[in-house]
Amino acid sequence: MKGWIGKLKPDSLAARFVLLLAVALITANIAAFLLLASEGRRFDRTSQDMREVERVITLVSALESVDTRFWPAITKAASSRFVEVKVEATPSAIQDVTRNIQKKRMESLLNALQEALPGRMVNTANLPRFSFRPNQAGKPRPSERDGGVGAMVISVSLTKPTGTDRWLNVVSIEASRNAGIGFRVLLTGLGLSLAAVLIVGLFFVRQLVRPLSALADAANAAGRGDRSARVPVEGAREFRAAGAAFNDMQAKIAGFDAERMRMLGAVGHDLRTPITGLRIRAEMLEDEPTKDAFVRTLDDMTIMADGLVTYAKGTREAEDLAVVDLSEFLRQLCETRGAVFAGTTSATVKARPVALGRAVGNIIDNAMRYAGNATVRLESGDREIRIIIEDTGPGIAPDKLETVFEPFVRGDDSRNSETGGAGLGLSIARSIIQAHGGSVMLQNKEPHGLRVIIVLPESGADAL
């Protein structure tokens, strides 16, 4: 049951809020309609009872004040489509067949008539199911039948001497409300109120969830490594608090990253001096095998120190945004490095040209170093731009496709370790691309080769 209900539940907060408004409004309208209908029926019954009491009092007074030969005319004039008045020898309301729901009403009506007409016998009854049948005079008259509307029967004894007992019998058909009209009124009122509330509600819901959507977008950008992503501090108090907390978190993380990069840069820079001194001493060694081993080790350390400096500079260099024509930009990178640019798509983004060039250049350099070739393509669509770099090299072990982005991690042994760097190229590239609001991923090709996909959102650089 819960699973079925869950499938019908809207996914977005705005849709759920609108559904809540609609359900609450429909429930409130139905409850109000039922309450008003109940109160309306009670008011109708009370009004009808008062009219019947006044009618009977008036008829008794009129009949007893005139000669009996005028009674037929009076009863005929008092009768109508919904009321039948007769003077008969026996009371019509002999047996009380009142339903339980009407007992109190009939008792109240009986008490009112007895109080208004003292010294007379009064009977009341409620015959709940009546339908109309025309009498001989052509007027409709009530007849008991399965189905129809309720009838109220009142019988009052007349005190005017006539030689025989006479009873005033009044049969009054209860005017029932037209349920179809009531239902149409309910639907009309419900539709109008629902439309009005939803129009106003949708406006305020959009205003309510806008800060939340902005926070979600900024959080996604932060997850991609964009430490400059911020959200406007606006909306309700809770949203303002969440926005301020997110911005403060981003500022602190950016500060930590900057400090870490400064430390790495300082370590790499400071290592150069002792490495240089050790290299000078190593060159003075007379044992050639030992000297060569020392020099190779110091060369590796120099590469690592230079890589640290480059890695630290990769994400903290100050550079202004500029509009970059990616087609021409990639063409120049490929020409400089001997790669092939096979793109025919034209696309422009706002980016830091030097930093973006370093990121894409590092990936092309890796392909040229390990595979001896690289093909670059540019694709655009679905609000994103894709730069695809492919080679025909040995590829990377599947379990290392993600870990190679970590600092100082290199590919598997099938790549030539003699030509490799310190394992910072891909780390630098990913940091720069994430700072532009994008992402980078690696895929092995069949039967061999590596594919690098760089994704840049069309508006991702605008937030920098």
GROMACS .gro file of C-alpha atoms in nm:
model
  464
    1MET     CA    1   0.000   0.000   0.000
    2LYS     CA    2   0.280   0.238   0.094
    3GLY     CA    3   0.463   0.157  -0.229
    4TRP     CA    4   0.152   0.231  -0.435
    5ILE     CA    5   0.099   0.561  -0.256
    6GLY     CA    6   0.468   0.645  -0.295
    7LYS     CA    7   0.442   0.607  -0.673
    8LEU     CA    8   0.160   0.863  -0.681
    9LYS     CA    9   0.345   1.108  -0.459
   10PRO     CA   10   0.502   1.395  -0.660
   11ASP     CA   11   0.879   1.414  -0.663
   12SER     CA   12   0.939   1.787  -0.629
   13LEU     CA   13   0.875   1.994  -0.316
   14ALA     CA   14   0.661   2.244  -0.508
   15ALA     CA   15   0.437   1.968  -0.648
   16ARG     CA   16   0.398   1.810  -0.304
   17PHE     CA   17   0.308   2.147  -0.152
   18VAL     CA   18   0.050   2.207  -0.427
   19LEU     CA   19  -0.094   1.859  -0.372
   20LEU     CA   20  -0.115   1.928   0.001
   21LEU     CA   21  -0.297   2.255  -0.066
   22ALA     CA   22  -0.538   2.085  -0.305
   23VAL     CA   23  -0.619   1.796  -0.069
   24ALA     CA   24  -0.661   2.030   0.228
   25LEU     CA   25  -0.883   2.266   0.028
   26ILE     CA   26  -1.100   1.986  -0.113
   27THR     CA   27  -1.140   1.829   0.232
   28ALA     CA   28  -1.226   2.166   0.389
   29ASN     CA   29  -1.481   2.245   0.116
   30ILE     CA   30  -1.650   1.907   0.144
   31ALA     CA   31  -1.664   1.935   0.523
   32ALA     CA   32  -1.804   2.289   0.496
   33PHE     CA   33  -2.058   2.177   0.236
   34LEU     CA   34  -2.178   1.889   0.455
   35LEU     CA   35  -2.199   2.115   0.759
   36LEU     CA   36  -2.388   2.385   0.571
   37ALA     CA   37  -2.617   2.124   0.417
   38SER     CA   38  -2.692   1.980   0.762
   39GLU     CA   39  -2.753   2.323   0.910
   40GLY     CA   40  -2.961   2.420   0.608
   41ARG     CA   41  -3.184   2.115   0.650
   42ARG     CA   42  -3.223   2.187   1.020
   43PHE     CA   43  -3.315   2.549   0.945
   44ASP     CA   44  -3.562   2.437   0.678
   45ARG     CA   45  -3.727   2.194   0.919
   46THR     CA   46  -3.754   2.459   1.189
   47SER     CA   47  -3.900   2.713   0.943
   48GLN     CA   48  -4.147   2.459   0.808
   49ASP     CA   49  -4.258   2.360   1.157
   50MET     CA   50  -4.323   2.723   1.245
   51ARG     CA   51  -4.521   2.770   0.924
   52GLU     CA   52  -4.727   2.459   0.995
   53VAL     CA   53  -4.807   2.574   1.348
   54GLU     CA   54  -4.917   2.914   1.218
   55ARG     CA   55  -5.114   2.751   0.935
   56VAL     CA   56  -5.301   2.515   1.169
   57ILE     CA   57  -5.377   2.791   1.422
   58THR     CA   58  -5.510   3.014   1.145
   59LEU     CA   59  -5.721   2.737   0.991
   60VAL     CA   60  -5.870   2.631   1.328
   61SER     CA   61  -5.959   2.991   1.405
   62ALA     CA   62  -6.111   3.045   1.058
   63LEU     CA   63  -6.312   2.721   1.057
   64GLU     CA   64  -6.453   2.772   1.403
   65SER     CA   65  -6.555   3.129   1.327
   66VAL     CA   66  -6.776   3.051   1.023
   67ASP     CA   67  -7.064   2.824   0.939
   68THR     CA   68  -6.972   2.466   0.846
   69ARG     CA   69  -7.105   2.509   0.494
   70PHE     CA   70  -6.805   2.736   0.423
   71TRP     CA   71  -6.553   2.477   0.538
   72PRO     CA   72  -6.504   2.309   0.196
   73ALA     CA   73  -6.420   2.644   0.040
   74ILE     CA   74  -6.172   2.729   0.314
   75THR     CA   75  -5.998   2.390   0.299
   76LYS     CA   76  -5.983   2.408  -0.081
   77ALA     CA   77  -5.833   2.755  -0.071
   78ALA     CA   78  -5.581   2.650   0.193
   79SER     CA   79  -5.466   2.345  -0.007
   80SER     CA   80  -5.181   2.374  -0.254
   81ARG     CA   81  -4.942   2.155  -0.445
   82PHE     CA   82  -4.753   2.063  -0.131
   83VAL     CA   83  -5.031   2.095   0.131
   84GLU     CA   84  -5.361   1.910   0.153
   85VAL     CA   85  -5.619   2.042   0.402
   86LYS     CA   86  -5.936   1.849   0.485
   87VAL     CA   87  -6.204   1.833   0.754
   88GLU     CA   88  -6.286   1.470   0.817
   89ALA     CA   89  -6.458   1.254   1.074
   90THR     CA   90  -6.139   1.073   1.175
   91PRO     CA   91  -5.788   1.201   1.235
   92SER     CA   92  -5.527   1.114   0.973
   93ALA     CA   93  -5.248   1.116   1.231
   94ILE     CA   94  -5.381   0.823   1.433
   95GLN     CA   95  -5.072   0.605   1.452
   96ASP     CA   96  -4.732   0.759   1.513
   97VAL     CA   97  -4.494   0.596   1.262
   98THR     CA   98  -4.231   0.857   1.322
   99ARG     CA   99  -3.871   0.748   1.260
  100ASN     CA  100  -3.633   0.784   1.551
  101ILE     CA  101  -3.454   1.069   1.380
  102GLN     CA  102  -3.782   1.267   1.371
  103LYS     CA  103  -3.920   1.187   1.718
  104LYS     CA  104  -3.787   1.498   1.887
  105ARG     CA  105  -3.911   1.712   1.601
  106MET     CA  106  -4.263   1.570   1.619
  107GLU     CA  107  -4.269   1.606   1.997
  108SER     CA  108  -4.165   1.969   1.970
  109LEU     CA  109  -4.433   2.034   1.705
  110LEU     CA  110  -4.699   1.859   1.918
  111ASN     CA  111  -4.608   2.064   2.226
  112ALA     CA  112  -4.624   2.390   2.030
  113LEU     CA  113  -4.972   2.305   1.892
  114GLN     CA  114  -5.108   2.192   2.229
  115GLU     CA  115  -4.985   2.511   2.388
  116ALA     CA  116  -5.139   2.726   2.114
  117LEU     CA  117  -5.467   2.530   2.097
  118PRO     CA  118  -5.563   2.435   2.454
  119GLY     CA  119  -5.859   2.206   2.509
  120ARG     CA  120  -5.822   2.031   2.174
  121MET     CA  121  -5.689   1.693   2.082
  122VAL     CA  122  -5.378   1.713   1.869
  123ASN     CA  123  -5.199   1.431   1.691
  124THR     CA  124  -4.882   1.455   1.483
  125ALA     CA  125  -4.707   1.198   1.268
  126ASN     CA  126  -4.428   1.181   1.015
  127LEU     CA  127  -4.476   0.956   0.715
  128PRO     CA  128  -4.132   0.954   0.561
  129ARG     CA  129  -4.190   0.805   0.215
  130PHE     CA  130  -4.464   0.964   0.005
  131SER     CA  131  -4.513   1.036  -0.363
  132PHE     CA  132  -4.767   1.256  -0.540
  133ARG     CA  133  -5.078   1.127  -0.715
  134PRO     CA  134  -5.348   1.357  -0.857
  135ASN     CA  135  -5.689   1.335  -0.693
  136GLN     CA  136  -6.022   1.353  -0.869
  137ALA     CA  137  -6.010   1.732  -0.874
  138GLY     CA  138  -5.681   1.721  -1.062
  139LYS     CA  139  -5.474   1.841  -0.767
  140PRO     CA  140  -5.173   1.638  -0.658
  141ARG     CA  141  -5.225   1.448  -0.336
  142PRO     CA  142  -4.980   1.247  -0.128
  143SER     CA  143  -5.007   0.871  -0.129
  144GLU     CA  144  -4.789   0.633   0.070
  145ARG     CA  145  -4.545   0.452  -0.151
  146ASP     CA  146  -4.193   0.316  -0.150
  147GLY     CA  147  -3.988   0.613  -0.258
  148GLY     CA  148  -4.065   0.982  -0.266
  149VAL     CA  149  -4.042   1.260  -0.009
  150GLY     CA  150  -4.144   1.295   0.355
  151ALA     CA  151  -4.489   1.407   0.469
  152MET     CA  152  -4.591   1.572   0.796
  153VAL     CA  153  -4.944   1.489   0.917
  154ILE     CA  154  -5.127   1.705   1.177
  155SER     CA  155  -5.474   1.630   1.309
  156VAL     CA  156  -5.659   1.876   1.539
  157SER     CA  157  -6.009   1.824   1.682
  158LEU     CA  158  -6.254   2.107   1.614
  159THR     CA  159  -6.470   2.236   1.904
  160LYS     CA  160  -6.748   2.393   1.693
  161PRO     CA  161  -7.069   2.191   1.747
  162THR     CA  162  -7.158   2.001   1.431
  163GLY     CA  163  -7.347   1.706   1.570
  164THR     CA  164  -7.058   1.474   1.492
  165ASP     CA  165  -6.685   1.485   1.564
  166ARG     CA  166  -6.476   1.674   1.311
  167TRP     CA  167  -6.100   1.676   1.265
  168LEU     CA  168  -5.883   1.918   1.074
  169ASN     CA  169  -5.628   1.705   0.887
  170VAL     CA  170  -5.332   1.880   0.733
  171VAL     CA  171  -5.084   1.680   0.526
  172SER     CA  172  -4.775   1.883   0.436
  173ILE     CA  173  -4.512   1.754   0.196
  174GLU     CA  174  -4.159   1.844   0.306
  175ALA     CA  175  -3.984   2.044   0.038
  176SER     CA  176  -3.668   1.847  -0.039
  177ARG     CA  177  -3.360   2.019  -0.171
  178ASN     CA  178  -3.244   1.932  -0.518
  179ALA     CA  179  -2.932   1.723  -0.457
  180GLY     CA  180  -2.810   1.773  -0.814
  181ILE     CA  181  -2.812   2.149  -0.782
  182GLY     CA  182  -2.633   2.122  -0.445
  183PHE     CA  183  -2.367   1.899  -0.596
  184ARG     CA  184  -2.318   2.136  -0.889
  185VAL     CA  185  -2.291   2.426  -0.647
  186LEU     CA  186  -2.032   2.228  -0.452
  187LEU     CA  187  -1.829   2.153  -0.766
  188THR     CA  188  -1.851   2.512  -0.887
  189GLY     CA  189  -1.746   2.657  -0.552
  190LEU     CA  190  -1.476   2.397  -0.508
  191GLY     CA  191  -1.337   2.458  -0.855
  192LEU     CA  192  -1.329   2.835  -0.815
  193SER     CA  193  -1.172   2.823  -0.469
  194LEU     CA  194  -0.924   2.557  -0.576
  195ALA     CA  195  -0.817   2.757  -0.880
  196ALA     CA  196  -0.780   3.077  -0.677
  197VAL     CA  197  -0.581   2.912  -0.398
  198LEU     CA  198  -0.356   2.718  -0.637
  199ILE     CA  199  -0.276   3.026  -0.846
  200VAL     CA  200  -0.176   3.222  -0.539
  201GLY     CA  201  -0.015   2.913  -0.381
  202LEU     CA  202   0.196   2.838  -0.688
  203PHE     CA  203   0.334   3.191  -0.686
  204PHE     CA  204   0.436   3.169  -0.322
  205VAL     CA  205   0.563   2.811  -0.360
  206ARG     CA  206   0.795   2.921  -0.639
  207GLN     CA  207   0.924   3.199  -0.418
  208LEU     CA  208   0.962   2.952  -0.133
  209VAL     CA  209   1.159   2.682  -0.317
  210ARG     CA  210   1.376   2.915  -0.524
  211PRO     CA  211   1.644   2.950  -0.251
  212LEU     CA  212   1.637   2.572  -0.204
  213SER     CA  213   1.695   2.516  -0.577
  214ALA     CA  214   1.981   2.765  -0.572
  215LEU     CA  215   2.129   2.584  -0.272
  216ALA     CA  216   2.103   2.248  -0.453
  217ASP     CA  217   2.276   2.391  -0.763
  218ALA     CA  218   2.553   2.542  -0.553
  219ALA     CA  219   2.595   2.215  -0.361
  220ASN     CA  220   2.631   2.026  -0.690
  221ALA     CA  221   2.891   2.275  -0.806
  222ALA     CA  222   3.075   2.240  -0.474
  223GLY     CA  223   3.067   1.862  -0.514
  224ARG     CA  224   3.244   1.905  -0.848
  225GLY     CA  225   3.516   2.104  -0.672
  226ASP     CA  226   3.398   2.459  -0.744
  227ARG     CA  227   3.496   2.640  -0.425
  228SER     CA  228   3.369   2.974  -0.556
  229ALA     CA  229   3.005   2.857  -0.568
  230ARG     CA  230   2.786   3.071  -0.343
  231VAL     CA  231   2.413   3.107  -0.282
  232PRO     CA  232   2.219   3.429  -0.224
  233VAL     CA  233   2.112   3.467   0.138
  234GLU     CA  234   1.739   3.527   0.085
  235GLY     CA  235   1.398   3.376   0.145
  236ALA     CA  236   1.259   3.244   0.472
  237ARG     CA  237   1.466   3.253   0.790
  238GLU     CA  238   1.558   2.884   0.765
  239PHE     CA  239   1.671   2.922   0.404
  240ARG     CA  240   1.875   3.231   0.492
  241ALA     CA  241   2.044   3.037   0.772
  242ALA     CA  242   2.115   2.743   0.540
  243GLY     CA  243   2.253   2.974   0.270
  244ALA     CA  244   2.477   3.158   0.514
  245ALA     CA  245   2.604   2.826   0.656
  246PHE     CA  246   2.677   2.694   0.307
  247ASN     CA  247   2.863   3.009   0.206
  248ASP     CA  248   3.065   2.999   0.528
  249MET     CA  249   3.148   2.632   0.468
  250GLN     CA  250   3.259   2.707   0.112
  251ALA     CA  251   3.479   2.993   0.230
  252LYS     CA  252   3.643   2.775   0.493
  253ILE     CA  253   3.703   2.486   0.251
  254ALA     CA  254   3.846   2.729  -0.004
  255GLY     CA  255   4.075   2.865   0.267
  256PHE     CA  256   4.187   2.513   0.360
  257ASP     CA  257   4.254   2.429  -0.005
  258ALA     CA  258   4.449   2.750  -0.058
  259GLU     CA  259   4.657   2.688   0.253
  260ARG     CA  260   4.724   2.330   0.146
  261MET     CA  261   4.832   2.446  -0.198
  262ARG     CA  262   5.055   2.713  -0.049
  263MET     CA  263   5.215   2.452   0.174
  264LEU     CA  264   5.271   2.213  -0.116
  265GLY     CA  265   5.418   2.493  -0.325
  266ALA     CA  266   5.647   2.599  -0.042
  267VAL     CA  267   5.764   2.242   0.017
  268GLY     CA  268   5.831   2.189  -0.353
  269HIS     CA  269   6.014   2.520  -0.378
  270ASP     CA  270   6.224   2.463  -0.065
  271LEU     CA  271   6.321   2.114  -0.180
  272ARG     CA  272   6.490   2.252  -0.489
  273THR     CA  273   6.783   2.403  -0.295
  274PRO     CA  274   6.899   2.088  -0.110
  275ILE     CA  275   6.837   1.877  -0.421
  276THR     CA  276   7.057   2.108  -0.624
  277GLY     CA  277   7.331   2.090  -0.358
  278LEU     CA  278   7.314   1.711  -0.348
  279ARG     CA  279   7.334   1.695  -0.726
  280ILE     CA  280   7.652   1.904  -0.726
  281ARG     CA  281   7.805   1.670  -0.470
  282ALA     CA  282   7.690   1.365  -0.667
  283GLU     CA  283   7.860   1.493  -0.980
  284MET     CA  284   8.190   1.495  -0.789
  285LEU     CA  285   8.175   1.122  -0.718
  286GLU     CA  286   8.439   0.922  -0.900
  287ASP     CA  287   8.251   0.592  -0.897
  288GLU     CA  288   8.048   0.620  -1.217
  289PRO     CA  289   7.780   0.357  -1.134
  290THR     CA  290   7.724   0.511  -0.792
  291LYS     CA  291   7.720   0.861  -0.937
  292ASP     CA  292   7.465   0.764  -1.205
  293ALA     CA  293   7.238   0.606  -0.946
  294PHE     CA  294   7.253   0.917  -0.725
  295VAL     CA  295   7.189   1.148  -1.021
  296ARG     CA  296   6.886   0.945  -1.137
  297THR     CA  297   6.739   0.954  -0.787
  298LEU     CA  298   6.797   1.329  -0.758
  299ASP     CA  299   6.639   1.381  -1.101
  300ASP     CA  300   6.329   1.196  -0.982
  301MET     CA  301   6.320   1.415  -0.671
  302THR     CA  302   6.355   1.727  -0.886
  303ILE     CA  303   6.057   1.614  -1.099
  304MET     CA  304   5.854   1.558  -0.785
  305ALA     CA  305   5.948   1.898  -0.641
  306ASP     CA  306   5.865   2.073  -0.969
  307GLY     CA  307   5.538   1.878  -0.981
  308LEU     CA  308   5.447   1.998  -0.634
  309VAL     CA  309   5.504   2.359  -0.737
  310THR     CA  310   5.304   2.311  -1.057
  311TYR     CA  311   5.023   2.133  -0.872
  312ALA     CA  312   5.003   2.411  -0.615
  313LYS     CA  313   4.996   2.677  -0.885
  314GLY     CA  314   4.738   2.488  -1.092
  315THR     CA  315   4.431   2.590  -0.890
  316ARG     CA  316   4.538   2.912  -0.722
  317GLU     CA  317   4.673   3.127  -1.004
  318ALA     CA  318   4.490   3.457  -1.031
  319GLU     CA  319   4.345   3.490  -1.380
  320ASP     CA  320   4.047   3.679  -1.514
  321LEU     CA  321   3.763   3.509  -1.696
  322ALA     CA  322   3.754   3.546  -2.071
  323VAL     CA  323   3.535   3.423  -2.356
  324VAL     CA  324   3.719   3.131  -2.513
  325ASP     CA  325   3.651   2.997  -2.863
  326LEU     CA  326   3.705   2.630  -2.782
  327SER     CA  327   3.742   2.522  -3.142
  328GLU     CA  328   4.036   2.755  -3.209
  329PHE     CA  329   4.167   2.705  -2.856
  330LEU     CA  330   4.190   2.326  -2.896
  331ARG     CA  331   4.330   2.355  -3.247
  332GLN     CA  332   4.624   2.556  -3.117
  333LEU     CA  333   4.686   2.314  -2.830
  334CYS     CA  334   4.690   2.021  -3.073
  335GLU     CA  335   4.926   2.194  -3.316
  336THR     CA  336   5.169   2.278  -3.036
  337ARG     CA  337   5.178   1.918  -2.909
  338GLY     CA  338   5.151   1.729  -3.236
  339ALA     CA  339   4.799   1.596  -3.170
  340VAL     CA  340   4.512   1.577  -3.419
  341PHE     CA  341   4.210   1.805  -3.382
  342ALA     CA  342   3.908   1.640  -3.545
  343GLY     CA  343   3.638   1.873  -3.420
  344THR     CA  344   3.392   2.049  -3.646
  345THR     CA  345   3.172   2.194  -3.373
  346SER     CA  346   3.207   2.555  -3.270
  347ALA     CA  347   3.151   2.647  -2.905
  348THR     CA  348   3.247   2.927  -2.669
  349VAL     CA  349   3.272   2.932  -2.290
  350LYS     CA  350   3.379   3.172  -2.021
  351ALA     CA  351   3.697   3.032  -1.869
  352ARG     CA  352   4.047   3.108  -1.746
  353PRO     CA  353   4.240   3.040  -2.068
  354VAL     CA  354   4.583   2.969  -1.917
  355ALA     CA  355   4.446   2.733  -1.649
  356LEU     CA  356   4.214   2.553  -1.893
  357GLY     CA  357   4.501   2.522  -2.140
  358ARG     CA  358   4.719   2.364  -1.871
  359ALA     CA  359   4.443   2.112  -1.784
  360VAL     CA  360   4.369   2.003  -2.140
  361GLY     CA  361   4.739   2.023  -2.230
  362ASN     CA  362   4.834   1.786  -1.948
  363ILE     CA  363   4.587   1.527  -2.076
  364ILE     CA  364   4.709   1.561  -2.436
  365ASP     CA  365   5.071   1.538  -2.314
  366ASN     CA  366   4.989   1.214  -2.130
  367ALA     CA  367   4.837   1.066  -2.444
  368MET     CA  368   5.135   1.169  -2.656
  369ARG     CA  369   5.382   1.041  -2.395
  370TYR     CA  370   5.228   0.698  -2.342
  371ALA     CA  371   5.054   0.629  -2.675
  372GLY     CA  372   5.247   0.848  -2.919
  373ASN     CA  373   4.921   0.994  -3.059
  374ALA     CA  374   4.610   1.184  -2.953
  375THR     CA  375   4.287   1.281  -3.129
  376VAL     CA  376   4.077   1.566  -2.987
  377ARG     CA  377   3.708   1.621  -3.064
  378LEU     CA  378   3.461   1.886  -2.950
  379GLU     CA  379   3.089   1.817  -2.898
  380SER     CA  380   2.808   2.045  -2.784
  381GLY     CA  381   2.454   1.973  -2.670
  382ASP     CA  382   2.218   1.919  -2.376
  383ARG     CA  383   2.344   2.239  -2.207
  384GLU     CA  384   2.700   2.104  -2.185
  385ILE     CA  385   3.020   2.101  -2.386
  386ARG     CA  386   3.230   1.786  -2.416
  387ILE     CA  387   3.601   1.772  -2.502
  388ILE     CA  388   3.700   1.416  -2.594
  389ILE     CA  389   4.066   1.312  -2.610
  390GLU     CA  390   4.144   0.962  -2.741
  391ASP     CA  391   4.463   0.764  -2.795
  392THR     CA  392   4.557   0.415  -2.911
  393GLY     CA  393   4.784   0.332  -2.619
  394PRO     CA  394   4.765   0.043  -2.372
  395GLY     CA  395   4.497   0.211  -2.158
  396ILE     CA  396   4.468   0.193  -1.781
  397ALA     CA  397   4.371  -0.094  -1.554
  398PRO     CA  398   3.998  -0.070  -1.478
  399ASP     CA  399   4.056  -0.055  -1.102
  400LYS     CA  400   4.281   0.251  -1.148
  401LEU     CA  401   4.056   0.460  -1.375
  402GLU     CA  402   3.957   0.676  -1.078
  403THR     CA  403   4.262   0.653  -0.854
  404VAL     CA  404   4.495   0.794  -1.122
  405PHE     CA  405   4.343   1.134  -1.047
  406GLU     CA  406   4.498   1.127  -0.701
  407PRO     CA  407   4.830   1.308  -0.655
  408PHE     CA  408   5.144   1.099  -0.725
  409VAL     CA  409   4.941   0.806  -0.862
  410ARG     CA  410   5.036   0.687  -1.212
  411GLY     CA  411   4.900   0.432  -1.455
  412ASP     CA  412   4.975   0.063  -1.456
  413ASP     CA  413   5.306  -0.100  -1.543
  414SER     CA  414   5.222  -0.124  -1.913
  415ARG     CA  415   5.309   0.244  -1.946
  416ASN     CA  416   5.672   0.341  -1.979
  417SER     CA  417   5.785   0.456  -1.637
  418GLU     CA  418   6.099   0.610  -1.779
  419THR     CA  419   5.902   0.876  -1.959
  420GLY     CA  420   5.652   0.950  -1.683
  421GLY     CA  421   5.631   1.249  -1.453
  422ALA     CA  422   5.550   1.266  -1.084
  423GLY     CA  423   5.188   1.155  -1.127
  424LEU     CA  424   5.040   1.504  -1.082
  425GLY     CA  425   4.926   1.585  -1.436
  426LEU     CA  426   4.578   1.438  -1.409
  427SER     CA  427   4.534   1.576  -1.055
  428ILE     CA  428   4.613   1.925  -1.180
  429ALA     CA  429   4.382   1.880  -1.479
  430ARG     CA  430   4.089   1.761  -1.269
  431SER     CA  431   4.131   2.041  -1.014
  432ILE     CA  432   4.128   2.306  -1.288
  433ILE     CA  433   3.829   2.151  -1.469
  434GLN     CA  434   3.631   2.119  -1.144
  435ALA     CA  435   3.709   2.483  -1.068
  436HIS     CA  436   3.534   2.563  -1.399
  437GLY     CA  437   3.224   2.371  -1.279
  438GLY     CA  438   3.300   2.071  -1.499
  439SER     CA  439   3.407   1.709  -1.463
  440VAL     CA  440   3.651   1.467  -1.622
  441MET     CA  441   3.638   1.089  -1.655
  442LEU     CA  442   3.841   0.812  -1.814
  443GLN     CA  443   3.724   0.520  -2.029
  444ASN     CA  444   3.916   0.234  -2.183
  445LYS     CA  445   3.852   0.181  -2.553
  446GLU     CA  446   3.811  -0.146  -2.735
  447PRO     CA  447   4.033  -0.318  -2.833
  448HIS     CA  448   4.285  -0.080  -2.675
  449GLY     CA  449   4.336   0.286  -2.606
  450LEU     CA  450   4.212   0.545  -2.358
  451ARG     CA  451   3.932   0.799  -2.388
  452VAL     CA  452   3.924   1.112  -2.166
  453ILE     CA  453   3.595   1.303  -2.155
  454ILE     CA  454   3.593   1.659  -2.022
  455VAL     CA  455   3.247   1.802  -1.956
  456LEU     CA  456   3.200   2.176  -1.914
  457PRO     CA  457   2.852   2.316  -1.842
  458GLU     CA  458   2.746   2.599  -2.066
  459SER     CA  459   2.696   2.831  -1.768
  460GLY     CA  460   2.942   2.661  -1.538
  461ALA     CA  461   3.217   2.916  -1.588
  462ASP     CA  462   2.980   3.206  -1.531
  463ALA     CA  463   2.973   3.127  -1.161
  464LEU     CA  464   3.349   3.163  -1.121
   0.00000   0.00000   0.00000
